[in-house]
Short mmCIF file of C-alpha atoms (C1' of nucleotides) in Angstrom, two decimals:
data_model
loop_
_atom_site.label_atom_id
_atom_site.label_comp_id
_atom_site.label_asym_id
_atom_site.label_seq_id
_atom_site.Cartn_x
_atom_site.Cartn_y
_atom_site.Cartn_z
CA MET A 23 52.29 69.47 -75.07
CA ASN A 24 55.30 67.51 -76.04
CA PRO A 25 58.80 67.73 -74.57
CA ALA A 26 60.18 69.97 -77.18
CA ASN A 27 57.38 72.60 -76.56
CA LYS A 28 57.98 72.32 -72.76
CA MET A 29 61.66 73.06 -73.34
CA GLU A 30 60.74 76.12 -75.27
CA GLN A 31 58.30 77.41 -72.54
CA LEU A 32 61.04 76.76 -69.87
CA SER A 33 63.53 78.87 -71.90
CA ALA A 34 61.04 81.66 -72.29
CA TYR A 35 60.39 81.36 -68.48
CA MET A 36 64.08 81.51 -67.67
CA SER A 37 65.10 84.35 -69.91
CA GLY A 38 62.18 86.32 -68.50
CA LYS A 39 63.98 86.02 -65.08
CA GLY A 40 67.60 86.40 -66.27
CA LEU A 41 68.40 82.82 -65.54
CA LYS A 42 70.93 80.93 -67.59
CA SER A 43 70.56 77.89 -69.64
CA THR A 44 73.15 75.10 -68.75
CA SER A 45 73.79 71.73 -70.18
CA GLN A 46 72.90 70.11 -66.77
CA ARG A 47 69.61 72.02 -66.39
CA ASP A 48 68.59 71.30 -69.95
CA TYR A 49 69.29 67.67 -69.60
CA ILE A 50 67.46 67.42 -66.35
CA ALA A 51 64.39 69.17 -67.76
CA ASP A 52 64.35 67.11 -70.79
CA THR A 53 64.71 63.98 -68.93
CA PHE A 54 61.81 64.91 -66.72
CA PHE A 55 59.66 65.94 -69.62
CA ARG A 56 60.01 62.42 -71.01
CA THR A 57 58.64 60.81 -67.90
CA ASN A 58 55.09 59.75 -67.25
CA THR A 59 54.82 59.09 -63.63
CA HIS A 60 55.40 61.06 -60.46
CA ILE A 61 59.07 60.87 -60.17
CA SER A 62 61.04 61.44 -56.99
CA LEU A 63 64.28 63.47 -56.92
CA GLU A 64 66.14 60.19 -56.20
CA GLU A 65 64.80 58.56 -59.22
CA LEU A 66 65.37 61.46 -61.57
CA LEU A 67 68.86 61.82 -60.35
CA GLY A 68 69.34 58.05 -61.29
CA LYS A 69 67.95 58.57 -64.74
CA VAL A 70 70.01 61.69 -65.38
CA ARG A 71 73.21 60.20 -64.16
CA ARG A 72 72.97 57.34 -66.59
CA LYS A 73 74.12 59.85 -69.23
CA HIS A 74 75.78 62.67 -67.21
CA LYS A 75 77.54 61.03 -64.36
CA GLY A 76 78.83 64.18 -62.57
CA ILE A 77 75.40 65.87 -62.06
CA GLY A 78 74.88 66.52 -58.37
CA TYR A 79 71.83 66.15 -56.28
CA ALA A 80 71.52 69.80 -55.59
CA THR A 81 71.31 70.60 -59.24
CA VAL A 82 68.44 68.22 -59.72
CA TYR A 83 66.77 69.59 -56.78
CA ARG A 84 67.14 73.12 -57.87
CA THR A 85 66.00 72.45 -61.47
CA MET A 86 62.88 70.66 -60.21
CA LYS A 87 62.12 73.59 -58.03
CA LEU A 88 62.39 75.84 -61.03
CA LEU A 89 60.15 73.65 -63.23
CA SER A 90 57.56 73.61 -60.42
CA GLU A 91 57.71 77.38 -60.20
CA SER A 92 57.24 77.87 -63.94
CA GLY A 93 54.30 75.67 -63.87
CA LEU A 94 55.91 72.98 -65.97
CA ALA A 95 56.04 70.39 -63.10
CA LEU A 96 53.52 69.62 -60.34
CA SER A 97 54.95 68.81 -57.01
CA ARG A 98 53.00 66.56 -54.86
CA GLN A 99 53.16 64.99 -51.45
CA PHE A 100 51.74 61.64 -50.91
CA GLY A 101 52.64 61.33 -47.42
CA ASP A 102 55.57 58.95 -47.59
CA GLY A 103 57.95 61.91 -46.91
CA GLN A 104 59.10 62.31 -50.48
CA THR A 105 58.22 65.03 -52.78
CA ARG A 106 57.24 63.77 -56.10
CA TYR A 107 57.10 65.67 -59.41
CA GLU A 108 54.46 64.91 -61.97
CA ASN A 109 55.01 65.76 -65.51
CA LEU A 110 51.82 67.48 -66.88
CA PRO A 111 49.30 66.15 -69.55
CA ALA A 112 51.48 63.52 -71.31
CA ASP A 113 49.23 60.71 -71.93
CA GLY A 114 46.37 61.57 -69.87
CA HIS A 115 46.04 61.99 -66.27
CA HIS A 116 45.35 59.46 -63.42
CA ASP A 117 44.24 59.48 -59.87
CA HIS A 118 45.70 57.99 -56.69
CA ILE A 119 44.86 55.70 -53.97
CA ILE A 120 47.24 55.68 -51.10
CA CYS A 121 47.66 53.08 -48.14
CA ILE A 122 47.53 55.08 -44.88
CA LYS A 123 49.64 52.32 -43.40
CA CYS A 124 52.53 51.75 -45.71
CA SER A 125 52.05 54.55 -48.13
CA LYS A 126 51.98 52.31 -51.17
CA ILE A 127 50.36 54.25 -54.07
CA ALA A 128 48.20 52.76 -56.87
CA GLU A 129 46.94 54.56 -59.84
CA PHE A 130 43.55 54.48 -61.56
CA HIS A 131 41.51 56.28 -64.09
CA ASN A 132 37.67 56.32 -64.02
CA PRO A 133 35.69 58.17 -66.71
CA LYS A 134 32.51 57.53 -65.02
CA ILE A 135 33.56 59.55 -61.95
CA GLU A 136 34.85 62.25 -64.17
CA ALA A 137 31.40 62.43 -65.87
CA LEU A 138 29.82 62.88 -62.46
CA GLN A 139 32.24 65.44 -61.41
CA SER A 140 31.41 67.55 -64.37
CA GLU A 141 27.79 67.09 -63.61
CA ALA A 142 28.12 68.06 -59.97
CA ALA A 143 30.20 71.14 -60.93
CA LYS A 144 27.74 72.22 -63.56
CA LYS A 145 24.85 72.31 -60.91
CA LEU A 146 27.15 74.91 -59.13
CA GLY A 147 27.77 76.81 -62.27
CA TYR A 148 31.28 75.65 -62.71
CA THR A 149 33.12 74.17 -65.68
CA VAL A 150 35.71 71.64 -64.77
CA VAL A 151 39.14 71.82 -66.34
CA ASN A 152 41.14 69.63 -64.15
CA HIS A 153 40.86 67.60 -60.91
CA LYS A 154 42.90 66.09 -58.25
CA MET A 155 41.60 62.99 -56.38
CA GLU A 156 43.16 60.94 -53.80
CA LEU A 157 41.74 58.05 -52.01
CA TYR A 158 43.01 56.78 -48.62
CA GLY A 159 42.63 53.37 -47.30
CA TYR A 160 44.40 50.08 -46.72
CA CYS A 161 46.17 48.13 -49.45
CA ALA A 162 45.73 44.44 -49.61
CA ASP A 163 48.98 43.63 -47.74
CA CYS A 164 48.09 46.04 -44.81
CA ALA A 165 44.44 44.96 -44.61
CA VAL A 166 45.61 41.28 -44.26
CA LYS A 167 48.19 42.30 -41.52
CA ASP A 168 45.38 44.16 -39.76
CA ARG A 169 43.08 41.11 -39.67
CA GLU A 170 45.94 38.87 -38.45
CA ALA A 171 46.86 41.22 -35.69
CA MET B 21 29.79 63.13 -36.21
CA ASN B 22 30.56 65.05 -32.99
CA PRO B 23 33.63 64.92 -30.80
CA ALA B 24 32.01 62.35 -28.27
CA ASN B 25 31.15 60.07 -31.08
CA LYS B 26 34.47 60.21 -32.34
CA MET B 27 35.92 59.40 -28.96
CA GLU B 28 33.69 56.34 -28.83
CA GLN B 29 34.78 55.27 -32.27
CA LEU B 30 38.42 55.71 -31.30
CA SER B 31 37.89 53.66 -28.23
CA ALA B 32 36.30 50.85 -30.25
CA TYR B 33 39.25 50.94 -32.69
CA MET B 34 41.75 50.74 -29.82
CA SER B 35 40.03 47.93 -27.88
CA GLY B 36 39.82 46.02 -31.09
CA LYS B 37 43.52 46.15 -31.47
CA GLY B 38 44.47 45.69 -27.65
CA LEU B 39 45.52 49.30 -27.38
CA LYS B 40 45.09 51.07 -24.13
CA SER B 41 43.41 54.28 -23.32
CA THR B 42 45.60 56.82 -21.54
CA SER B 43 44.89 60.19 -20.17
CA GLN B 44 47.37 61.77 -22.59
CA ARG B 45 46.05 59.98 -25.55
CA ASP B 46 42.43 60.80 -24.78
CA TYR B 47 43.23 64.44 -24.23
CA ILE B 48 45.11 64.74 -27.39
CA ALA B 49 42.30 63.07 -29.34
CA ASP B 50 39.69 65.11 -27.77
CA THR B 51 41.58 68.29 -28.41
CA PHE B 52 42.13 67.52 -32.00
CA PHE B 53 38.44 66.54 -32.42
CA ARG B 54 37.44 70.04 -31.34
CA THR B 55 39.50 71.66 -34.08
CA ASN B 56 38.24 72.79 -37.52
CA THR B 57 41.34 73.38 -39.42
CA HIS B 58 44.30 71.70 -40.74
CA ILE B 59 46.36 71.53 -37.62
CA SER B 60 50.02 70.65 -37.64
CA LEU B 61 51.75 68.57 -34.76
CA GLU B 62 53.50 71.68 -33.58
CA GLU B 63 50.21 73.60 -33.11
CA LEU B 64 48.44 70.72 -31.53
CA LEU B 65 51.08 70.15 -29.06
CA GLY B 66 50.85 73.76 -28.23
CA LYS B 67 47.19 73.43 -27.59
CA VAL B 68 47.58 70.33 -25.64
CA ARG B 69 50.40 71.67 -23.42
CA ARG B 70 48.11 74.51 -22.33
CA LYS B 71 46.42 72.09 -20.02
CA HIS B 72 48.84 69.12 -19.89
CA LYS B 73 52.30 70.55 -19.78
CA GLY B 74 54.15 67.35 -19.61
CA ILE B 75 52.90 65.69 -22.75
CA GLY B 76 55.73 64.99 -25.18
CA TYR B 77 56.09 65.47 -28.81
CA ALA B 78 56.27 61.83 -29.49
CA THR B 79 52.95 61.14 -27.81
CA VAL B 80 51.19 63.71 -29.93
CA TYR B 81 52.94 62.33 -33.05
CA ARG B 82 51.92 58.68 -32.14
CA THR B 83 48.35 59.66 -31.27
CA MET B 84 47.84 61.41 -34.59
CA LYS B 85 49.28 58.57 -36.43
CA LEU B 86 46.74 56.36 -34.61
CA LEU B 87 43.77 58.66 -35.53
CA SER B 88 45.11 58.75 -39.01
CA GLU B 89 45.06 54.84 -39.29
CA SER B 90 41.65 54.61 -37.74
CA GLY B 91 40.26 57.03 -40.17
CA LEU B 92 39.46 59.73 -37.66
CA ALA B 93 41.97 62.06 -38.94
CA LEU B 94 43.27 62.86 -42.42
CA SER B 95 46.76 63.66 -42.97
CA ARG B 96 47.54 66.34 -45.58
CA GLN B 97 50.72 67.74 -47.03
CA PHE B 98 50.46 71.29 -48.52
CA GLY B 99 54.02 71.37 -49.57
CA ASP B 100 55.41 73.41 -46.82
CA GLY B 101 57.28 70.36 -45.38
CA GLN B 102 54.83 69.96 -42.54
CA THR B 103 52.15 67.29 -42.21
CA ARG B 104 48.85 68.63 -41.11
CA TYR B 105 45.86 66.77 -39.70
CA GLU B 106 42.32 67.39 -40.85
CA ASN B 107 39.46 66.91 -38.46
CA LEU B 108 36.42 65.42 -40.35
CA PRO B 109 33.56 67.91 -40.13
CA ALA B 110 30.72 67.08 -37.80
CA ASP B 111 28.19 67.68 -40.54
CA GLY B 112 29.82 65.13 -42.93
CA HIS B 113 32.61 65.80 -45.15
CA HIS B 114 32.46 67.75 -48.48
CA ASP B 115 34.61 68.11 -51.53
CA HIS B 116 35.81 71.27 -53.17
CA ILE B 117 35.56 72.98 -56.63
CA ILE B 118 37.94 75.80 -57.00
CA CYS B 119 37.82 78.55 -59.68
CA ILE B 120 41.27 78.67 -61.36
CA LYS B 121 40.61 82.44 -62.26
CA CYS B 122 39.23 83.88 -58.96
CA SER B 123 39.76 81.16 -56.56
CA LYS B 124 36.25 81.06 -55.42
CA ILE B 125 35.44 77.76 -53.64
CA ALA B 126 32.22 75.90 -53.69
CA GLU B 127 31.53 72.68 -51.79
CA PHE B 128 29.63 69.67 -52.94
CA HIS B 129 28.91 66.06 -51.88
CA ASN B 130 28.14 63.23 -54.18
CA PRO B 131 27.40 59.64 -52.95
CA LYS B 132 27.50 58.34 -56.36
CA ILE B 133 31.04 59.32 -56.91
CA GLU B 134 32.03 57.90 -53.58
CA ALA B 135 30.38 54.56 -54.55
CA LEU B 136 32.45 54.52 -57.74
CA GLN B 137 35.63 55.38 -55.81
CA SER B 138 35.16 52.35 -53.51
CA GLU B 139 34.64 50.21 -56.42
CA ALA B 140 37.64 51.42 -58.28
CA ALA B 141 39.71 50.95 -55.17
CA LYS B 142 38.46 47.42 -54.63
CA LYS B 143 39.77 46.39 -58.05
CA LEU B 144 43.16 47.34 -56.88
CA GLY B 145 42.86 45.58 -53.63
CA TYR B 146 42.38 48.63 -51.46
CA THR B 147 39.71 49.46 -48.97
CA VAL B 148 38.83 53.18 -48.84
CA VAL B 149 38.76 54.80 -45.60
CA ASN B 150 38.38 58.45 -46.75
CA HIS B 151 39.25 60.75 -49.69
CA LYS B 152 40.21 64.12 -50.99
CA MET B 153 38.79 65.47 -54.19
CA GLU B 154 39.36 68.92 -55.67
CA LEU B 155 38.00 70.13 -59.02
CA TYR B 156 39.47 72.87 -60.73
CA GLY B 157 37.78 74.91 -63.41
CA TYR B 158 35.98 78.30 -63.99
CA CYS B 159 33.10 79.50 -61.86
CA ALA B 160 30.09 81.03 -63.70
CA ASP B 161 31.37 84.51 -63.34
CA CYS B 162 34.84 83.89 -64.74
CA ALA B 163 33.54 81.69 -67.45
CA VAL B 164 31.48 84.76 -68.71
CA LYS B 165 34.46 87.07 -68.40
CA ASP B 166 36.47 84.58 -70.27
CA ARG B 167 34.03 84.55 -73.14
CA GLU B 168 33.87 88.29 -73.25
CA ALA B 169 37.76 88.69 -73.31
"C1'" DA C 3 87.24 86.10 -79.97
"C1'" DT C 4 87.90 88.14 -75.35
"C1'" DT C 5 86.43 89.69 -71.07
"C1'" DG C 6 83.91 90.08 -66.83
"C1'" DA C 7 79.78 90.28 -64.10
"C1'" DA C 8 76.18 87.32 -62.74
"C1'" DA C 9 74.63 82.84 -62.30
"C1'" DA C 10 75.09 77.77 -61.94
"C1'" DT C 11 77.46 73.69 -60.26
"C1'" DG C 12 78.74 70.23 -57.02
"C1'" DA C 13 80.57 68.77 -52.75
"C1'" DA C 14 79.74 69.25 -48.21
"C1'" DT C 15 77.33 70.84 -44.36
"C1'" DA C 16 73.19 72.59 -41.95
"C1'" DT C 17 68.46 72.23 -40.89
"C1'" DT C 18 64.13 70.19 -40.02
"C1'" DA C 19 60.51 66.87 -39.76
"C1'" DT C 20 59.79 62.32 -38.77
"C1'" DT C 21 60.82 57.93 -36.64
"C1'" DA C 22 62.98 54.74 -33.46
"C1'" DT C 23 65.11 53.42 -28.92
"C1'" DC C 24 64.81 52.51 -24.30
"C1'" DA C 25 64.18 52.73 -19.34
"C1'" DT C 26 60.40 53.91 -16.73
"C1'" DT C 27 55.40 54.30 -15.76
"C1'" DA C 28 50.59 53.21 -16.22
"C1'" DG C 29 46.35 50.45 -17.83
"C1'" DA C 30 43.24 46.56 -17.45
"C1'" DG C 31 42.19 41.84 -16.95
"C1'" DA C 32 42.81 37.84 -13.76
"C1'" DT D 29 46.69 43.32 -5.88
"C1'" DC D 30 49.42 41.27 -9.30
"C1'" DT D 31 51.22 40.67 -13.72
"C1'" DC D 32 51.58 41.20 -18.35
"C1'" DT D 33 51.50 44.46 -22.00
"C1'" DA D 34 51.35 48.86 -23.82
"C1'" DA D 35 52.24 53.92 -23.44
"C1'" DT D 36 55.17 57.66 -22.26
"C1'" DG D 37 58.71 60.96 -22.71
"C1'" DA D 38 63.39 62.02 -23.21
"C1'" DT D 39 66.73 61.50 -26.38
"C1'" DA D 40 69.04 59.86 -30.41
"C1'" DA D 41 68.87 58.31 -35.18
"C1'" DT D 42 67.22 58.92 -39.88
"C1'" DA D 43 66.19 60.98 -44.16
"C1'" DA D 44 64.50 64.71 -46.91
"C1'" DT D 45 65.22 69.18 -47.97
"C1'" DA D 46 67.88 73.55 -48.01
"C1'" DT D 47 71.98 76.31 -47.73
"C1'" DT D 48 77.10 77.53 -48.11
"C1'" DC D 49 80.95 78.37 -50.82
"C1'" DA D 50 84.88 77.91 -53.79
"C1'" DT D 51 84.99 77.03 -58.58
"C1'" DT D 52 83.27 76.97 -63.15
"C1'" DT D 53 80.24 78.35 -66.82
"C1'" DT D 54 77.22 81.36 -69.48
"C1'" DC D 55 76.26 85.31 -72.11
"C1'" DA D 56 76.21 90.06 -73.35
"C1'" DA D 57 79.23 93.76 -74.30
"C1'" DT D 58 83.12 94.84 -76.26
#
DNA sequence: ATTGAAAATGAATATTATTATCATTAGAGA
DNA sequence: TCTCTAATGATAATAATATTCATTTTCAAT
């Protein structure tokens, strides 16, 4: 789904609930729909303010909550204390590996794993549509510090 | 792995780092190892204080962080703003596949996938301690209903 | 185009979970 | 036992999230 389609879907969701379209909301949503990564409110606010300087934190916060509720954004917690929002499909998904010491996140994508997932699911009678996979461990830096300690 | 084994493993982890065993720490860890669910600090503190009234929040907090770092607890965020800790089941862990229609959950375990996870992590400089994997799709029943619709 | 009720905004404040500080206490090897 | 180091627990600091409220904006009905 491209950004324009998402805007349409959002509009439908809002009118179905008696919510109003505003320039701020539209601009925040559009900006978000053009991102690929899991973006924090902080980061999104930065992007948004490059064009619309007056937009407040609360508005970004509220808009993302709205997108999350409408199913157009996926809110995720990686354990670093910040909620991040993931824009759906876009250019294909990725999985995450998270350092349990410093919370640094790396991304990867592995088709072989996905093939095995489908296979495992099939044995149980399921058909996989989507998945979420997070690995936890030590990043290179923290592994080194650990050895030194 | 049973609670006693976990205590041993924790002990090994601590002595390897010059950390000390204390009655509070041991009791918190033992209490946690006997849980099945995703427990919050709040809840764990409650449990712990039923026997050891003086134990402070900070100690529970620090102990769980320690368990998390040692790989004996998995911290999870479900989006309600509270970190919860998951005790790794005695009979080995499993992953989940969830039906997006009826929410039925099946469990599976696949060593081949885990090998590929470690491999993928290694390429990024990470060492995997544990993981979380959830597949979403249609169970056999719902796939049928879907075709009928 | 005008109006007015309902909703949204943004600045500021409140709330809550997490983390750090620090004086004191306790563990463990010599 | 002594001594060094880490742990504890009370409290304070931090940071993310949530709420409040006066003002502004939207939008449907006129």
